């Protein structure tokens, strides 16, 4: 079981709702993944449009928790206002806090992130910060009032997987009691399994599922990988060795010469 | 009056934010609004009066990662 801000969950997958080939495939992929949390955004609505409402009716019908994001915000001020608008609209204190600092890598601006997190936590938000694996930044986010941390594995949408596993191992070791969610950069089910084998609590995906040739099958594959990786971590993984260790006993071996 | 609505300047008469949404045919169930960089909660749209040059953001739920 996973607990995020007093909400207990059985799934360890948080799934994005963007970039699917169609709304029907999005809905089927969400169901197939078994996720209990989906991310959504806020964007300008066209006069007389109502498309945002139609999209959200589909999400509401799935019976999952909604995690609004502040995607595309480049300053703390923008992110804080977007979070407040999201809370008014979605009636949730949860927010996936993104403050983007670099156009090419979509790396978080961790200085503005901490500033925004401080303001939002003080205002009663339950913040899920999209951050790096930097331990000092993580400490500042916890001091600000965050009770979940979401380090990236690699740049958003890059499908490169865990490019710096050592940093993620350090983060897990330094914050044993904080729920840690890998957010961004995963491309394959094996990446998700690897994250779980490092002791991470959950992963947040979007493009890896939505951009697959068969998003519904990929959603299922990620769910299976997460379960396998999580079970493997708790079963106690062997440490790698430099040399071979025979698995068949040597004692009792026949001598023929 | 001149208002900047979702980044576009428009000439429109509306006394309150609520009246503006009605005039522009927005259906208000799934909207979030801000005026000049401050949230206007849905419960306060009728009380917020608009002035020439106000910047208004009208947002709705969209797909996101």
PDB file of C-alpha atoms in Angstrom, chain B residues 8-58:
ATOM      1  CA  UNK B   8      -6.458  38.770 -27.011  1.00  0.00           C
ATOM      2  CA  UNK B   9      -7.749  42.319 -26.821  1.00  0.00           C
ATOM      3  CA  UNK B  10     -11.524  42.553 -27.229  1.00  0.00           C
ATOM      4  CA  UNK B  11     -14.024  45.409 -27.152  1.00  0.00           C
ATOM      5  CA  UNK B  12     -16.924  44.254 -25.014  1.00  0.00           C
ATOM      6  CA  UNK B  13     -19.256  45.661 -22.388  1.00  0.00           C
ATOM      7  CA  UNK B  14     -19.573  43.592 -19.235  1.00  0.00           C
ATOM      8  CA  UNK B  15     -20.061  44.890 -15.708  1.00  0.00           C
ATOM      9  CA  UNK B  16     -18.864  41.820 -13.882  1.00  0.00           C
ATOM     10  CA  UNK B  17     -16.749  38.776 -14.619  1.00  0.00           C
ATOM     11  CA  UNK B  18     -19.855  36.642 -14.430  1.00  0.00           C
ATOM     12  CA  UNK B  19     -21.589  38.853 -17.020  1.00  0.00           C
ATOM     13  CA  UNK B  20     -18.538  38.623 -19.278  1.00  0.00           C
ATOM     14  CA  UNK B  21     -18.605  34.817 -19.214  1.00  0.00           C
ATOM     15  CA  UNK B  22     -22.285  34.865 -20.139  1.00  0.00           C
ATOM     16  CA  UNK B  23     -21.741  37.437 -22.921  1.00  0.00           C
ATOM     17  CA  UNK B  24     -18.985  35.292 -24.446  1.00  0.00           C
ATOM     18  CA  UNK B  25     -21.082  32.129 -24.183  1.00  0.00           C
ATOM     19  CA  UNK B  26     -18.811  30.332 -21.739  1.00  0.00           C
ATOM     20  CA  UNK B  27     -20.461  27.512 -19.903  1.00  0.00           C
ATOM     21  CA  UNK B  28     -19.294  28.005 -16.357  1.00  0.00           C
ATOM     22  CA  UNK B  29     -19.267  24.564 -14.789  1.00  0.00           C
ATOM     23  CA  UNK B  30     -15.653  23.718 -15.581  1.00  0.00           C
ATOM     24  CA  UNK B  31     -13.873  27.022 -15.710  1.00  0.00           C
ATOM     25  CA  UNK B  32     -11.216  28.696 -13.603  1.00  0.00           C
ATOM     26  CA  UNK B  33     -10.821  32.455 -13.777  1.00  0.00           C
ATOM     27  CA  UNK B  34      -8.255  35.092 -12.910  1.00  0.00           C
ATOM     28  CA  UNK B  35      -8.256  38.864 -13.289  1.00  0.00           C
ATOM     29  CA  UNK B  36      -4.982  40.800 -13.452  1.00  0.00           C
ATOM     30  CA  UNK B  37      -3.011  37.857 -12.104  1.00  0.00           C
ATOM     31  CA  UNK B  38      -5.261  37.031  -9.153  1.00  0.00           C
ATOM     32  CA  UNK B  39      -7.607  34.072  -8.835  1.00  0.00           C
ATOM     33  CA  UNK B  40     -11.298  34.884  -8.914  1.00  0.00           C
ATOM     34  CA  UNK B  41     -13.042  31.903  -7.319  1.00  0.00           C
ATOM     35  CA  UNK B  42     -16.201  30.747  -9.032  1.00  0.00           C
ATOM     36  CA  UNK B  43     -18.252  31.942  -6.065  1.00  0.00           C
ATOM     37  CA  UNK B  44     -16.963  35.508  -6.457  1.00  0.00           C
ATOM     38  CA  UNK B  45     -17.384  36.080 -10.201  1.00  0.00           C
ATOM     39  CA  UNK B  46     -20.633  37.998  -9.744  1.00  0.00           C
ATOM     40  CA  UNK B  47     -19.026  40.431  -7.317  1.00  0.00           C
ATOM     41  CA  UNK B  48     -15.908  41.198  -9.386  1.00  0.00           C
ATOM     42  CA  UNK B  49     -16.418  44.325 -11.481  1.00  0.00           C
ATOM     43  CA  UNK B  50     -14.312  44.817 -14.585  1.00  0.00           C
ATOM     44  CA  UNK B  51     -12.450  47.928 -15.700  1.00  0.00           C
ATOM     45  CA  UNK B  52     -10.922  49.057 -18.964  1.00  0.00           C
ATOM     46  CA  UNK B  53      -7.649  47.221 -19.656  1.00  0.00           C
ATOM     47  CA  UNK B  54      -8.256  44.318 -17.276  1.00  0.00           C
ATOM     48  CA  UNK B  55      -6.435  41.101 -18.169  1.00  0.00           C
ATOM     49  CA  UNK B  56      -8.680  38.071 -17.827  1.00  0.00           C
ATOM     50  CA  UNK B  57      -7.697  34.420 -17.975  1.00  0.00           C
ATOM     51  CA  UNK B  58     -10.379  31.780 -18.509  1.00  0.00           C
TER      52      UNK B  58
END
